[in-house]
């Protein structure tokens, strides 16, 4: 009898959360916008120029759909005086000087090199080294994702890894020197609900990366070749990065012993194009939601150890605040601004 009452109570709580998600209205503060900077490297051939241009267009369309600021570096005609590194430094410096919880997405599309010591992203004019990129971002006032889609890009992880930062590379080490197709699949996936693995109405950066990595694998298999690229994701600051093979859906596979060391928790919360429910949340509410959802993830593996009543009680302690959070975010802005009588 008690079990049936507990189960009925939890079903009611879950229904309340769903209703709050459906009724929330989108409110985006004008001064709180995500920023996307796409850097197009030295193409080398007309074939790559066309390809990189198409990838950049997809990022621009995604930024527009997500109501994010967008800037591109390295597009258009070049001459002997072209210095895209200087332009990149200026745009990034301006973007990271804004103190906000809204993230900066820095996307590098092009070719890379690695001489055994220094990894570089090839630009028109001076190249961008991994260490120079780390120095450039050192004073950032906001969360940053660096997505280096180039060959030889893996060393950027050890150089750039930091708390509250996501680093994604197109290769697993500096010796994968062949052209990488990961960037094209990622540009397709970032705003595509086909990559929405957990079906919450939006595609996270983690989902886009996992989806793209599998598309890369399928591409090489269909072409009858061994893959010459394997992407990595680092978002826990340990400078190591993980591959898509460790995940089943958006969760770490059961056979992984130390799940706490696996990246993905931060990237799972990043969405360039947010759902209606997500847009209804202020950055502060989003942080609180993330905290509660982290508690939910920590509770999940304890289900077998706890009694049903205790598990449901802990679950309710998380879901009820979540429901109240969405209820608050759905209120009209003036509702909580009444003047004292």
mmCIF file of C-alpha atoms in Angstrom, residues 128-267:
data_model
loop_
_atom_site.group_PDB
_atom_site.id
_atom_site.type_symbol
_atom_site.label_atom_id
_atom_site.label_comp_id
_atom_site.label_asym_id
_atom_site.label_seq_id
_atom_site.Cartn_x
_atom_site.Cartn_y
_atom_site.Cartn_z
ATOM 1 C CA UNK A 128 48.074 29.865 -34.084
ATOM 2 C CA UNK A 129 49.989 27.554 -31.737
ATOM 3 C CA UNK A 130 48.345 25.649 -28.895
ATOM 4 C CA UNK A 131 50.347 27.599 -26.312
ATOM 5 C CA UNK A 132 49.408 30.920 -27.912
ATOM 6 C CA UNK A 133 45.746 29.914 -27.800
ATOM 7 C CA UNK A 134 46.070 29.083 -24.100
ATOM 8 C CA UNK A 135 47.685 32.443 -23.403
ATOM 9 C CA UNK A 136 44.968 34.227 -25.376
ATOM 10 C CA UNK A 137 42.189 32.627 -23.307
ATOM 11 C CA UNK A 138 43.914 32.846 -19.931
ATOM 12 C CA UNK A 139 41.989 35.922 -18.769
ATOM 13 C CA UNK A 140 38.558 34.834 -19.989
ATOM 14 C CA UNK A 141 35.631 36.143 -17.957
ATOM 15 C CA UNK A 142 33.214 33.568 -19.366
ATOM 16 C CA UNK A 143 32.968 29.829 -20.113
ATOM 17 C CA UNK A 144 34.735 28.836 -23.337
ATOM 18 C CA UNK A 145 34.605 25.901 -25.729
ATOM 19 C CA UNK A 146 37.504 25.532 -28.146
ATOM 20 C CA UNK A 147 36.598 23.206 -31.005
ATOM 21 C CA UNK A 148 39.653 22.495 -33.148
ATOM 22 C CA UNK A 149 38.477 20.452 -36.116
ATOM 23 C CA UNK A 150 41.897 20.303 -37.794
ATOM 24 C CA UNK A 151 44.416 17.519 -38.291
ATOM 25 C CA UNK A 152 47.141 17.166 -35.614
ATOM 26 C CA UNK A 153 44.838 18.992 -33.178
ATOM 27 C CA UNK A 154 44.972 16.741 -30.084
ATOM 28 C CA UNK A 155 47.863 18.618 -28.366
ATOM 29 C CA UNK A 156 45.520 21.594 -28.013
ATOM 30 C CA UNK A 157 43.785 19.657 -25.221
ATOM 31 C CA UNK A 158 46.771 19.517 -22.871
ATOM 32 C CA UNK A 159 47.553 23.173 -23.576
ATOM 33 C CA UNK A 160 44.016 24.537 -23.178
ATOM 34 C CA UNK A 161 42.373 22.244 -20.629
ATOM 35 C CA UNK A 162 41.013 24.198 -17.653
ATOM 36 C CA UNK A 163 38.044 24.273 -15.259
ATOM 37 C CA UNK A 164 34.784 25.448 -16.813
ATOM 38 C CA UNK A 165 36.226 24.974 -20.295
ATOM 39 C CA UNK A 166 35.515 22.485 -23.064
ATOM 40 C CA UNK A 167 38.205 21.475 -25.542
ATOM 41 C CA UNK A 168 37.349 19.303 -28.528
ATOM 42 C CA UNK A 169 39.803 18.098 -31.151
ATOM 43 C CA UNK A 170 39.430 16.269 -34.432
ATOM 44 C CA UNK A 171 42.275 13.857 -33.673
ATOM 45 C CA UNK A 172 43.405 11.667 -30.775
ATOM 46 C CA UNK A 173 47.072 12.688 -31.055
ATOM 47 C CA UNK A 174 49.371 15.019 -32.942
ATOM 48 C CA UNK A 175 50.377 12.320 -35.404
ATOM 49 C CA UNK A 176 47.007 12.013 -37.134
ATOM 50 C CA UNK A 177 48.068 14.229 -40.016
ATOM 51 C CA UNK A 178 45.408 13.423 -42.610
ATOM 52 C CA UNK A 179 42.549 15.800 -43.378
ATOM 53 C CA UNK A 180 39.746 15.428 -40.814
ATOM 54 C CA UNK A 181 36.061 15.270 -41.697
ATOM 55 C CA UNK A 182 34.864 15.551 -38.106
ATOM 56 C CA UNK A 183 34.356 19.313 -38.472
ATOM 57 C CA UNK A 184 31.859 18.899 -41.278
ATOM 58 C CA UNK A 185 29.762 16.397 -39.378
ATOM 59 C CA UNK A 186 29.870 18.594 -36.264
ATOM 60 C CA UNK A 187 28.723 21.648 -38.230
ATOM 61 C CA UNK A 188 25.771 19.555 -39.424
ATOM 62 C CA UNK A 189 24.954 18.197 -35.972
ATOM 63 C CA UNK A 190 25.203 21.215 -33.687
ATOM 64 C CA UNK A 191 21.709 22.522 -34.523
ATOM 65 C CA UNK A 192 20.235 19.278 -35.840
ATOM 66 C CA UNK A 193 17.664 17.421 -33.753
ATOM 67 C CA UNK A 194 18.740 14.192 -35.451
ATOM 68 C CA UNK A 195 21.679 14.403 -33.030
ATOM 69 C CA UNK A 196 19.388 14.910 -30.010
ATOM 70 C CA UNK A 197 20.231 11.541 -28.480
ATOM 71 C CA UNK A 198 18.282 11.943 -25.229
ATOM 72 C CA UNK A 199 15.264 13.458 -27.040
ATOM 73 C CA UNK A 200 14.894 16.541 -24.847
ATOM 74 C CA UNK A 201 14.197 18.843 -27.782
ATOM 75 C CA UNK A 202 17.702 20.280 -28.110
ATOM 76 C CA UNK A 203 21.145 19.067 -29.171
ATOM 77 C CA UNK A 204 23.914 19.449 -26.624
ATOM 78 C CA UNK A 205 27.572 19.847 -27.499
ATOM 79 C CA UNK A 206 28.186 16.371 -26.078
ATOM 80 C CA UNK A 207 25.465 14.886 -28.264
ATOM 81 C CA UNK A 208 26.777 16.691 -31.343
ATOM 82 C CA UNK A 209 30.292 15.359 -30.678
ATOM 83 C CA UNK A 210 29.154 11.780 -30.122
ATOM 84 C CA UNK A 211 26.898 11.902 -33.174
ATOM 85 C CA UNK A 212 29.691 13.341 -35.329
ATOM 86 C CA UNK A 213 32.270 10.824 -34.130
ATOM 87 C CA UNK A 214 29.968 8.005 -35.149
ATOM 88 C CA UNK A 215 29.318 9.618 -38.516
ATOM 89 C CA UNK A 216 33.086 9.762 -39.039
ATOM 90 C CA UNK A 217 33.357 6.067 -38.201
ATOM 91 C CA UNK A 218 30.547 5.244 -40.642
ATOM 92 C CA UNK A 219 32.196 7.336 -43.363
ATOM 93 C CA UNK A 220 35.457 5.383 -43.248
ATOM 94 C CA UNK A 221 33.681 2.027 -43.018
ATOM 95 C CA UNK A 222 31.536 2.797 -46.053
ATOM 96 C CA UNK A 223 34.673 3.860 -47.918
ATOM 97 C CA UNK A 224 36.437 0.622 -47.000
ATOM 98 C CA UNK A 225 39.254 2.384 -45.160
ATOM 99 C CA UNK A 226 40.659 2.459 -41.656
ATOM 100 C CA UNK A 227 39.804 5.698 -39.883
ATOM 101 C CA UNK A 228 42.675 8.190 -39.823
ATOM 102 C CA UNK A 229 40.977 10.478 -37.290
ATOM 103 C CA UNK A 230 39.497 9.973 -33.830
ATOM 104 C CA UNK A 231 38.059 12.986 -32.022
ATOM 105 C CA UNK A 232 38.549 13.774 -28.334
ATOM 106 C CA UNK A 233 36.533 15.750 -25.783
ATOM 107 C CA UNK A 234 37.882 17.230 -22.546
ATOM 108 C CA UNK A 235 35.677 19.175 -20.143
ATOM 109 C CA UNK A 236 36.840 18.189 -16.657
ATOM 110 C CA UNK A 237 40.176 20.007 -16.724
ATOM 111 C CA UNK A 238 42.408 16.929 -16.539
ATOM 112 C CA UNK A 239 43.937 17.524 -19.973
ATOM 113 C CA UNK A 240 43.360 13.965 -21.204
ATOM 114 C CA UNK A 241 40.159 13.857 -23.216
ATOM 115 C CA UNK A 242 37.919 10.899 -24.019
ATOM 116 C CA UNK A 243 36.686 9.225 -27.183
ATOM 117 C CA UNK A 244 33.083 8.562 -28.174
ATOM 118 C CA UNK A 245 33.511 4.808 -27.699
ATOM 119 C CA UNK A 246 33.207 5.238 -23.916
ATOM 120 C CA UNK A 247 29.577 6.344 -24.213
ATOM 121 C CA UNK A 248 26.308 4.489 -24.636
ATOM 122 C CA UNK A 249 23.818 7.146 -25.616
ATOM 123 C CA UNK A 250 24.875 10.156 -23.543
ATOM 124 C CA UNK A 251 25.922 8.072 -20.529
ATOM 125 C CA UNK A 252 29.233 6.426 -19.795
ATOM 126 C CA UNK A 253 29.205 2.698 -20.569
ATOM 127 C CA UNK A 254 28.598 0.355 -17.639
ATOM 128 C CA UNK A 255 31.948 -1.420 -18.107
ATOM 129 C CA UNK A 256 33.932 1.792 -17.509
ATOM 130 C CA UNK A 257 35.359 1.425 -13.999
ATOM 131 C CA UNK A 258 36.025 5.039 -13.023
ATOM 132 C CA UNK A 259 33.065 6.948 -14.416
ATOM 133 C CA UNK A 260 33.918 10.065 -12.400
ATOM 134 C CA UNK A 261 37.067 10.592 -14.492
ATOM 135 C CA UNK A 262 35.178 10.556 -17.793
ATOM 136 C CA UNK A 263 34.476 13.863 -19.496
ATOM 137 C CA UNK A 264 31.109 14.966 -20.844
ATOM 138 C CA UNK A 265 29.195 16.439 -17.901
ATOM 139 C CA UNK A 266 29.860 20.048 -18.885
ATOM 140 C CA UNK A 267 29.410 19.510 -22.630
#
